[in-house]
Short mmCIF file of C-alpha atoms and ligand atoms in Angstrom, two decimals:
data_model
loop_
_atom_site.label_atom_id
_atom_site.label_comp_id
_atom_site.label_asym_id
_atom_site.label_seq_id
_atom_site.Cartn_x
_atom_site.Cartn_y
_atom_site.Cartn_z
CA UNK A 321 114.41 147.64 136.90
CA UNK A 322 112.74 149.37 133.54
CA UNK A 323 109.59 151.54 134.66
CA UNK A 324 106.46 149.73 133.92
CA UNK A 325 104.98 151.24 130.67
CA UNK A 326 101.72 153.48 131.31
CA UNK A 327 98.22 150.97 130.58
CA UNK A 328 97.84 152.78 127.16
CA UNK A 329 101.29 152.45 126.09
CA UNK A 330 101.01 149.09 126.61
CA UNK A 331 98.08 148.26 125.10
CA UNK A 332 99.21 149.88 121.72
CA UNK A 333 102.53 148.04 121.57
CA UNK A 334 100.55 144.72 122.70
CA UNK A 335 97.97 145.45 119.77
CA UNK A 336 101.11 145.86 117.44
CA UNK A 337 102.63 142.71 118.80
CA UNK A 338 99.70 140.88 118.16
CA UNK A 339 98.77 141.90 114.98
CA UNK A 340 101.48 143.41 112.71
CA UNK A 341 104.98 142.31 114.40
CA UNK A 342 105.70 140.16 117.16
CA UNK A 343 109.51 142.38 117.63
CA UNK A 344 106.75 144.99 118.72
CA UNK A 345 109.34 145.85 121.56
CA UNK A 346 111.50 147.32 119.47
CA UNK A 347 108.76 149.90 118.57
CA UNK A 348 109.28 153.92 118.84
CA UNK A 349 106.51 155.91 120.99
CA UNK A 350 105.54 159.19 119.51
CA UNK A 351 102.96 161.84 121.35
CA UNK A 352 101.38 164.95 120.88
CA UNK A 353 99.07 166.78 123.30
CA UNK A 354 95.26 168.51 123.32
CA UNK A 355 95.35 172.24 123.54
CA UNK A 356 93.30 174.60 125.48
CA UNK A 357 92.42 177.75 124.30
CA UNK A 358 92.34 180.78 127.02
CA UNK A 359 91.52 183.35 124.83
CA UNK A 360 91.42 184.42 120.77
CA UNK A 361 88.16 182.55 119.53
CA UNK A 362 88.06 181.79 115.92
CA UNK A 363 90.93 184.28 115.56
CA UNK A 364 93.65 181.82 113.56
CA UNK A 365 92.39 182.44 110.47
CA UNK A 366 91.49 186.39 110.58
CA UNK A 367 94.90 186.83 111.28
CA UNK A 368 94.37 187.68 115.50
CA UNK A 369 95.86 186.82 118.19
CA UNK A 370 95.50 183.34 120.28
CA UNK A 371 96.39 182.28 123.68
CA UNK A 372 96.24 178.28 123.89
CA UNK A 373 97.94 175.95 126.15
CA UNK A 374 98.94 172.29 125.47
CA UNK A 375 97.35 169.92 127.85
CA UNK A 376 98.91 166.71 129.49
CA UNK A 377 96.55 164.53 127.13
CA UNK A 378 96.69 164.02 123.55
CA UNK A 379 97.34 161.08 120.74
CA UNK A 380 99.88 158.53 121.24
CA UNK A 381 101.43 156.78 118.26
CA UNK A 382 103.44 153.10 118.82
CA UNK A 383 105.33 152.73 115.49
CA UNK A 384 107.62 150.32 114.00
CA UNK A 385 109.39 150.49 110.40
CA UNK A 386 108.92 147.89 107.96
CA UNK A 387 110.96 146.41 104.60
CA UNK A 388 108.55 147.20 101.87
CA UNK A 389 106.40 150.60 100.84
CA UNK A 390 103.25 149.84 103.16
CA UNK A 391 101.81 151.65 105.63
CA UNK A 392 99.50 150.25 108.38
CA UNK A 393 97.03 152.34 110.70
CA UNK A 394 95.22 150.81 113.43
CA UNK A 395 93.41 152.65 116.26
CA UNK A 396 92.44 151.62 119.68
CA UNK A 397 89.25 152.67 119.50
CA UNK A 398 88.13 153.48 116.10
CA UNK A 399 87.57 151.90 113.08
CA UNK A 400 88.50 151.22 110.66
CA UNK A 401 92.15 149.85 110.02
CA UNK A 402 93.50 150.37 107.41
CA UNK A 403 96.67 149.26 105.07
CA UNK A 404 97.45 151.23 102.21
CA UNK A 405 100.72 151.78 99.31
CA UNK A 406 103.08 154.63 100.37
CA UNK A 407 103.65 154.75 96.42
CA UNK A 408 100.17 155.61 95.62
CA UNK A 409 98.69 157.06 98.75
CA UNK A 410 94.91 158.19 98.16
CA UNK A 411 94.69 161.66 96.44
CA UNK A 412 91.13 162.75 98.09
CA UNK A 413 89.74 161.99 101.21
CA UNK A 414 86.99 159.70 101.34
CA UNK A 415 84.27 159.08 104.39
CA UNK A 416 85.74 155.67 104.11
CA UNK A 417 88.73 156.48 105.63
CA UNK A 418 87.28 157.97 108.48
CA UNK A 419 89.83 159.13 111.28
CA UNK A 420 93.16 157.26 108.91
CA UNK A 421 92.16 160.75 106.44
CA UNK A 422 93.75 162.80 109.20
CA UNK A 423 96.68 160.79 109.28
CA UNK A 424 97.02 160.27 105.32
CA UNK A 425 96.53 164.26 104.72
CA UNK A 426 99.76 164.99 106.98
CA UNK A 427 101.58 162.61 105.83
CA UNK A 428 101.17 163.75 101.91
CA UNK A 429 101.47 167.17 103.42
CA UNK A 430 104.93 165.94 104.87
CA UNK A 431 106.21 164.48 101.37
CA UNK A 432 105.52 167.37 99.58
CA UNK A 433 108.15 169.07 102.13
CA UNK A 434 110.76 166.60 101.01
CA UNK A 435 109.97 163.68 103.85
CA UNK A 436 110.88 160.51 102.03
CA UNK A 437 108.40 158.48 103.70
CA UNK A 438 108.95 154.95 104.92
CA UNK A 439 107.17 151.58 105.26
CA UNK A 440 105.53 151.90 108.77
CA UNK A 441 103.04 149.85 111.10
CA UNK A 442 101.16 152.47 113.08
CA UNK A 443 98.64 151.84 116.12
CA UNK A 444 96.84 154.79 117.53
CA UNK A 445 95.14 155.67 121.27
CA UNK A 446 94.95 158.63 122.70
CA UNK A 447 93.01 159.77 126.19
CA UNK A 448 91.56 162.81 124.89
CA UNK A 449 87.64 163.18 124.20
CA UNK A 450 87.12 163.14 120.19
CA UNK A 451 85.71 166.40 119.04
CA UNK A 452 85.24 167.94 122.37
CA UNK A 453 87.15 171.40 120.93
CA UNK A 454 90.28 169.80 122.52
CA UNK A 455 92.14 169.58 119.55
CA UNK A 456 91.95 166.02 118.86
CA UNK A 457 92.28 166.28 115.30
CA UNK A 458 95.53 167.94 114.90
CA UNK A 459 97.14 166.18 118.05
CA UNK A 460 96.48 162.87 115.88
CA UNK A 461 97.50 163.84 112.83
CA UNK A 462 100.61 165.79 114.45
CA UNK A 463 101.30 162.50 116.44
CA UNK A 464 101.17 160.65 113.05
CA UNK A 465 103.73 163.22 111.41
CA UNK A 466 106.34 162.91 114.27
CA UNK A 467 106.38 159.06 113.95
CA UNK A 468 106.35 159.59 110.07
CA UNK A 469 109.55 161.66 110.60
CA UNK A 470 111.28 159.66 113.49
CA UNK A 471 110.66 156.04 111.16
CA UNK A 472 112.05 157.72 107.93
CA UNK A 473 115.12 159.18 110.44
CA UNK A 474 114.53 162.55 109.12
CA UNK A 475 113.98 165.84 111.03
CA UNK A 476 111.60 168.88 110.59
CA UNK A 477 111.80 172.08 112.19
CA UNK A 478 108.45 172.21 114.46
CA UNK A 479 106.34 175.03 112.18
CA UNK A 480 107.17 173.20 109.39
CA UNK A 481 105.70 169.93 110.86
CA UNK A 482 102.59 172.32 111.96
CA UNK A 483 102.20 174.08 108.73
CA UNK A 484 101.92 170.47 107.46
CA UNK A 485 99.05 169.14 109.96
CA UNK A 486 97.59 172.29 108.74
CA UNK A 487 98.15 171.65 105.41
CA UNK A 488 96.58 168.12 105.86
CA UNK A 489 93.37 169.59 106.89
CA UNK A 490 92.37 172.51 104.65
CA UNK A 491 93.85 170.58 101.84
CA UNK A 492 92.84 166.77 102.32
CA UNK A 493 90.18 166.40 105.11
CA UNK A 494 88.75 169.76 103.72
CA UNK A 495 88.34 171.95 107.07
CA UNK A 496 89.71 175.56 106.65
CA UNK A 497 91.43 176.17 109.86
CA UNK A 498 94.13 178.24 111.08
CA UNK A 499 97.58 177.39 112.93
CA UNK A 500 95.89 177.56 116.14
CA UNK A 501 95.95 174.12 116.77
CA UNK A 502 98.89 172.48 114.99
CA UNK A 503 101.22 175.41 116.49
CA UNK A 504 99.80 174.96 120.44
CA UNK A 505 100.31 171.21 119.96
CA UNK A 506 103.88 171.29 118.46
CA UNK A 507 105.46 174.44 119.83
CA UNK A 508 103.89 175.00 123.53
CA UNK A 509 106.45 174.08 126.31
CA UNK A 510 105.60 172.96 130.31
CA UNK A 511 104.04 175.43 132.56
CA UNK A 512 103.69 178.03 129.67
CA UNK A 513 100.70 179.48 127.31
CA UNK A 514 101.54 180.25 124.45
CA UNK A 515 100.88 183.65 122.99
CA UNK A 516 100.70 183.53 118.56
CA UNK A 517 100.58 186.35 116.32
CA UNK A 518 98.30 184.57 113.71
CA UNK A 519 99.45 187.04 111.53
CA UNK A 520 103.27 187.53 111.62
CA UNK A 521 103.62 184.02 112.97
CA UNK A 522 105.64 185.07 115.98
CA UNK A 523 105.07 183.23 119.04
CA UNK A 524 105.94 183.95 122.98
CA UNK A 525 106.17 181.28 125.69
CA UNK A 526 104.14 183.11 128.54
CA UNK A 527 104.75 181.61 132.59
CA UNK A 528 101.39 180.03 133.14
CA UNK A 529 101.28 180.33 136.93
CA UNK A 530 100.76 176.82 138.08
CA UNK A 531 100.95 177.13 141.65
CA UNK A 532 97.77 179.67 141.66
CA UNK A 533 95.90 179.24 138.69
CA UNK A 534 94.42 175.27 137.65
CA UNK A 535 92.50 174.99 133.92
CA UNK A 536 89.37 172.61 134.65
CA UNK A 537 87.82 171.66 131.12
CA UNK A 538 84.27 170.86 131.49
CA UNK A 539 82.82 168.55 128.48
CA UNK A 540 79.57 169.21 127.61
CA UNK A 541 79.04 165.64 126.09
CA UNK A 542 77.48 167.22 122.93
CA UNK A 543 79.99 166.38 120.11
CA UNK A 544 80.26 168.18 116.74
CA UNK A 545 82.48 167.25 113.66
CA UNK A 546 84.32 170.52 112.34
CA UNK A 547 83.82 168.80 108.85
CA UNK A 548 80.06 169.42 109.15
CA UNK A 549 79.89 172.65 107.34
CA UNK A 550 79.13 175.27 110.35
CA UNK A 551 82.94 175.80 110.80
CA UNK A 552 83.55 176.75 107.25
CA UNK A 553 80.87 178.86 107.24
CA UNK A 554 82.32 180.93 109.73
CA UNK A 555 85.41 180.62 107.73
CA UNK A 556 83.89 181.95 104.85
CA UNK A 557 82.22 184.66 106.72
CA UNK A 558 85.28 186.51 107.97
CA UNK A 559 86.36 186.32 104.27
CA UNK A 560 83.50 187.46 102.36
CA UNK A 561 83.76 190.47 105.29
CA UNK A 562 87.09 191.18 104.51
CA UNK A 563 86.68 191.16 101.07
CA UNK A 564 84.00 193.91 101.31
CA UNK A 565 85.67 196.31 103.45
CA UNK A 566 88.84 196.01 101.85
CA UNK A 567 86.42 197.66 98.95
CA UNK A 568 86.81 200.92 100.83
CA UNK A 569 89.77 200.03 102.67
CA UNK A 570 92.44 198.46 100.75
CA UNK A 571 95.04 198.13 103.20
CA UNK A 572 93.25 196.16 105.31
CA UNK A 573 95.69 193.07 105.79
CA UNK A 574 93.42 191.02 107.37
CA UNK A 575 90.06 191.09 109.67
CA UNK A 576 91.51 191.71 112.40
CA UNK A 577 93.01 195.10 111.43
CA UNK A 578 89.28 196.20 111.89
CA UNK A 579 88.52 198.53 114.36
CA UNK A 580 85.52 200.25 115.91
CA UNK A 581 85.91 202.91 113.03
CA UNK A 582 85.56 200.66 110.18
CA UNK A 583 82.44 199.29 111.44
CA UNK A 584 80.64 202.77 111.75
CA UNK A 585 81.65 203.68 108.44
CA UNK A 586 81.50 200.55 106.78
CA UNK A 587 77.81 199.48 107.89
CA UNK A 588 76.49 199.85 104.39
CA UNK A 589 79.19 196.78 103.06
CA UNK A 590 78.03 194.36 105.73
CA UNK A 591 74.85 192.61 106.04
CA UNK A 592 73.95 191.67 109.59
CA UNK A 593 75.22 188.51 110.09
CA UNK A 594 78.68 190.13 108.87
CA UNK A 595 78.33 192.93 111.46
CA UNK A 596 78.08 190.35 114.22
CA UNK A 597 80.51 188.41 112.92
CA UNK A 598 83.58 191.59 112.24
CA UNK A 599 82.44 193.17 115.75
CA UNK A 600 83.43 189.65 117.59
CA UNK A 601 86.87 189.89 115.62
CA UNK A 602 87.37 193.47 116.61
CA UNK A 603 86.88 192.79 120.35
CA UNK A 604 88.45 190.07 120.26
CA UNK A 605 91.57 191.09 118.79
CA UNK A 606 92.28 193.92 121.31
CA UNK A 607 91.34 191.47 124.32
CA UNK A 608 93.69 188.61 123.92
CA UNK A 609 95.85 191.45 123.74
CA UNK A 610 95.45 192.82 126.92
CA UNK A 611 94.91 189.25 127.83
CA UNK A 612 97.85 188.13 127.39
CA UNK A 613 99.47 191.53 128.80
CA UNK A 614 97.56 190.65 132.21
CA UNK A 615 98.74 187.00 132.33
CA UNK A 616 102.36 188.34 131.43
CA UNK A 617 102.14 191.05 134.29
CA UNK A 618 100.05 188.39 136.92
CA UNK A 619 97.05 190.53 136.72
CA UNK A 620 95.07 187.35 136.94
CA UNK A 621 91.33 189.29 137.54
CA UNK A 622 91.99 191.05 134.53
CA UNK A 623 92.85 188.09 132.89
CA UNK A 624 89.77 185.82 133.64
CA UNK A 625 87.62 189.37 133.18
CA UNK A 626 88.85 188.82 129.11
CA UNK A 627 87.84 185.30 129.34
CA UNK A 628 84.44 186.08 130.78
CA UNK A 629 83.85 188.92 127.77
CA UNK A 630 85.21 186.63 125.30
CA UNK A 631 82.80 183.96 125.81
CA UNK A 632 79.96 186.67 125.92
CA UNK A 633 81.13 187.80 122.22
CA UNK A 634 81.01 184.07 121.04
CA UNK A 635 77.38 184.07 122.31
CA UNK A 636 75.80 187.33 120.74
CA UNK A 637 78.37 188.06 117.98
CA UNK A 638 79.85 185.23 116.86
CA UNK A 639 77.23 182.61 117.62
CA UNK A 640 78.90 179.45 117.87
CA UNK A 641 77.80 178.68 121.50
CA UNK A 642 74.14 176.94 122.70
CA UNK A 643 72.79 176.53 125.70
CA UNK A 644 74.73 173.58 127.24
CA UNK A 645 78.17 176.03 127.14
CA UNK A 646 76.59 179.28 128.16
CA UNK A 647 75.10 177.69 131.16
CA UNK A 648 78.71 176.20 132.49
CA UNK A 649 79.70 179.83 131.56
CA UNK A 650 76.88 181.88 133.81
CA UNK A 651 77.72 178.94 136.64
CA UNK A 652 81.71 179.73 136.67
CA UNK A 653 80.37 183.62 137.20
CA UNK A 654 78.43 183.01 139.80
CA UNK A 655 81.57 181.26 141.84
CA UNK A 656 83.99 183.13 143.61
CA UNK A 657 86.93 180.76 143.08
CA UNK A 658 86.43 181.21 139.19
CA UNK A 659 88.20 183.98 137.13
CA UNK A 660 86.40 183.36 133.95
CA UNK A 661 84.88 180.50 131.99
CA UNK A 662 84.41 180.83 127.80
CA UNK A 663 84.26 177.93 125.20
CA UNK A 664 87.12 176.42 124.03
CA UNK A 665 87.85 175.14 120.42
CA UNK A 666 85.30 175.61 117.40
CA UNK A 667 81.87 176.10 119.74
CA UNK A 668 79.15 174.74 119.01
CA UNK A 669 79.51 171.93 121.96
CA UNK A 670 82.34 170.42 123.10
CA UNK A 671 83.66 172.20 126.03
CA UNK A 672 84.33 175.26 128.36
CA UNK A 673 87.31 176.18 129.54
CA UNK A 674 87.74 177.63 133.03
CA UNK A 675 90.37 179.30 135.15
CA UNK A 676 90.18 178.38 138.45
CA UNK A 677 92.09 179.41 142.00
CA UNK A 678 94.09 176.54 143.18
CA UNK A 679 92.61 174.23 145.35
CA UNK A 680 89.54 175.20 144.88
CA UNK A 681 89.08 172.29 142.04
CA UNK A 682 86.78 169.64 144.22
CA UNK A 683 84.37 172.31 144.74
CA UNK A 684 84.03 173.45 141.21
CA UNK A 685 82.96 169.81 139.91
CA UNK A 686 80.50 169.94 143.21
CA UNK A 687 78.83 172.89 141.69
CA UNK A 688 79.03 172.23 138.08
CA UNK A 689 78.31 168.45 137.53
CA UNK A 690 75.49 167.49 139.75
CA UNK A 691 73.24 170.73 138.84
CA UNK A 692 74.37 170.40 135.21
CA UNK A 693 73.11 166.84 134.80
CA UNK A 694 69.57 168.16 136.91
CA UNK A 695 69.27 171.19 134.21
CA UNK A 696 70.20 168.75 130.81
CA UNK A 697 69.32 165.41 132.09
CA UNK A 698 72.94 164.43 130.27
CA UNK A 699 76.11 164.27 132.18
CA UNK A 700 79.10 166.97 132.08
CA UNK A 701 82.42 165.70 133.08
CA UNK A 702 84.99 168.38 134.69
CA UNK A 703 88.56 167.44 133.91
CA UNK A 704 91.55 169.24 135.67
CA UNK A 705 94.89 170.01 133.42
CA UNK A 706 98.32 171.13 133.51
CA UNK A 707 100.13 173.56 131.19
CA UNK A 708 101.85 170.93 129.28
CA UNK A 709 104.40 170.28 126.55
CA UNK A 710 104.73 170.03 122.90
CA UNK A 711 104.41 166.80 120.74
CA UNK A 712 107.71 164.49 121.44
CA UNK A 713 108.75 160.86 121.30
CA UNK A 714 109.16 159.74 124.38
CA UNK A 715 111.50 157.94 126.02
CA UNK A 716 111.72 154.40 125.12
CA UNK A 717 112.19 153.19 128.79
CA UNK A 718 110.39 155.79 130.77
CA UNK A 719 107.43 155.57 128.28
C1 GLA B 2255 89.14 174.87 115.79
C2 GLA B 2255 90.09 175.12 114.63
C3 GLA B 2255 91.11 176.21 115.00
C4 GLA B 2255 90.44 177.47 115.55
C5 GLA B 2255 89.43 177.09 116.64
C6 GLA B 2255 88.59 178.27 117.10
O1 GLA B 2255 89.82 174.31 116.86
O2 GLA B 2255 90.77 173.94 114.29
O3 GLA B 2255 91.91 176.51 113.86
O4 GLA B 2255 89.87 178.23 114.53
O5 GLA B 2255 88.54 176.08 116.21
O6 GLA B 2255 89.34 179.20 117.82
#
């Protein structure tokens, strides 16, 4: 007897069925995950070190092929749909697009590697909180790309396919992010963080250890858009940084070749907001570091100790937190069963990540929700995740 398909599966092929092909059955199931990020905030683009994790949430894509040179987009839960040419697919984004100029910048980004694209009928759902810091952009459009791909029957190495969702958003939705995302949502595998050398590009597969350690995610419920400026800024920051130290320092490759020593005798090039800003990158860079040394060696106090310090430097130095995140961050200090707690994603809202002892999960929504909700007067929701895979399609029957 086939496996009955999961509620959200079902509801994508039955929205497909209904309104673009009744042979909906026949449709392929694509899915790409949320991310996590344990440590390295805001280092993608300096050229630092990160330490995400894919989650076991993200975007799922039903999609079916069709005869002619159209391509469909529905969502379960946004708006709007849309139908558009393959032939002359829009050159700019446009606010009218909304979430379908995710989908349309990867898949440009995707012909320009050589995908000959196909006719396609996509509907979208995902259970992942939009713009949360969970990574919801890139697991869509990445989820989009992989059932681009799999319709045309054409492969793409997995950095490729992340370079692209990259691609899609510095280039068409207009946010200037790093590989952060697109590479913890396409390369991570089960049970594993993944450590990236934003710089070289090298990635390891570190043993997450499961049976001690569980991630709880806490959301906020204060949502930002990454396309509202405060994101780039940042961006733009690092640069304009690097761009005046490398006036005394030409061989600095990127930010995060800054050390202590640069900022003592450098002062005079930066302006305060750039000192705060070049002293979070140089802390940071060393900490994932040892970080990720800790994790590798099961030095797990050491571990959440980074996590702790990291979220402290995206409070004073980098400024991207308020007081919704720092609160869930003083809380998790204050618990013995918690290692460390920092922000996750872009800041700003969105949501902390923690690092938890096993079993101690029940009592660390106890003591974060209720007196959350008392000190805010909004609600937080604590969410509990595995390490999980990279994007995939999934098995037709088991899906
Ligand atoms: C967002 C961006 C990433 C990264 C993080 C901050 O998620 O998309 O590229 O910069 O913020 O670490």
């Amino acid at each position: 007897m086939p496996l009955t398909l999961p509620p959200l599966i079902d509801a994508l092929r039955q929205r497909l069925a209904e309104e673009v092909s009744p042979e909906a059955g026949a449709a392929r199931t694509f899915f790409a995950p949320g991310r996590v990020n344990l440590l390295g905030a805001h280092q993608d683009y300096v050229g630092g070190f990160v330490l995400p994790c894919a989650i076991d949430r993200g975007t799922y894509v039903v999609a079916s092929a069709r005869e002619d040179a159209r391509l469909t987009l529905r969502s379960l839960d946004r708006e709007p749909a849309l139908e558009l040419d393959l032939r002359s697919l829009p050159g700019a984004s446009d606010a009218r697009f909304g979430w379908g100029n995710y989908a349309i910048g990867v898949l440009r980004a995707i012909r320009e590697e050589g995908i000959e694209l196909r006719g396609m009928d996509l509907v979208i759902g995902g259970d992942l909180p939009i713009g949360a810091g969970l990574s919801s952009s890139a697991s869509l459009s990445l989820a989009c790309a992989l059932a681009a791909c799999g319709i045309a029957e054409q492969e793409m190495p997995r950095r490729r396919l992340a370079e692209c969702v990259r691609r899609g958003e510095n280039e068409f939705v207009g946010v200037r992010c790093g590989i952060l995302d697109p590479y913890a949502c396409s390369l991570a595998r089960a049970g594993h963080a993944l450590f990236i050398d934003c710089l070289e590009g090298t990635i390891e597969h570190v043993p997450f250890p499961t049976e001690s350690l569980s991630i709880a995610v806490c959301d906020t419920g204060l949502r930002r858009s990454l396309t509202d400026g405060r994101f780039n800024q940042r961006v733009g920051e690092c640069s304009s940084a690097l761009e005046r130290l490398r006036q005394r320092w030409p061989e600095l490759r990127a930010l995060r070749d800054v050390d202590t020593r640069h900022l003592e005798l450098g002062r005079d090039l930066l302006d305060p907001v750039l000192e705060k800003r070049v002293r979070h990158v140089s802390e940071e860079t060393p900490r994932c570091r040892r970080g990720a040394a800790a994790l590798r060696s099961g030095d797990l106090e050491t571990f959440g100790a980074a996590i702790d310090a990291s979220h402290e430097s995206c409070r004073r130095w980098y400024e991207i937190s308020c007081p919704e995140l720092d609160w869930i961050a003083d809380r998790g200090r204050e618990l013995p069963f918690v290692l460390g707690t920092r922000l996750t994603g872009a800041g700003f809202g969105g949501c902390t990540v923690a690092l938890l002892r096993a079993g101690s999960e029940l009592e660390y929504r106890e003591a974060v929700e209720a007196p959350y909700a008392a000190r805010f007067q909004r609600r937080a929701t604590v969410h509990f995740f595995s390490a999980g895979a990279g994007a995939r399609e999934l098995d037709p029957i088991a899906s």
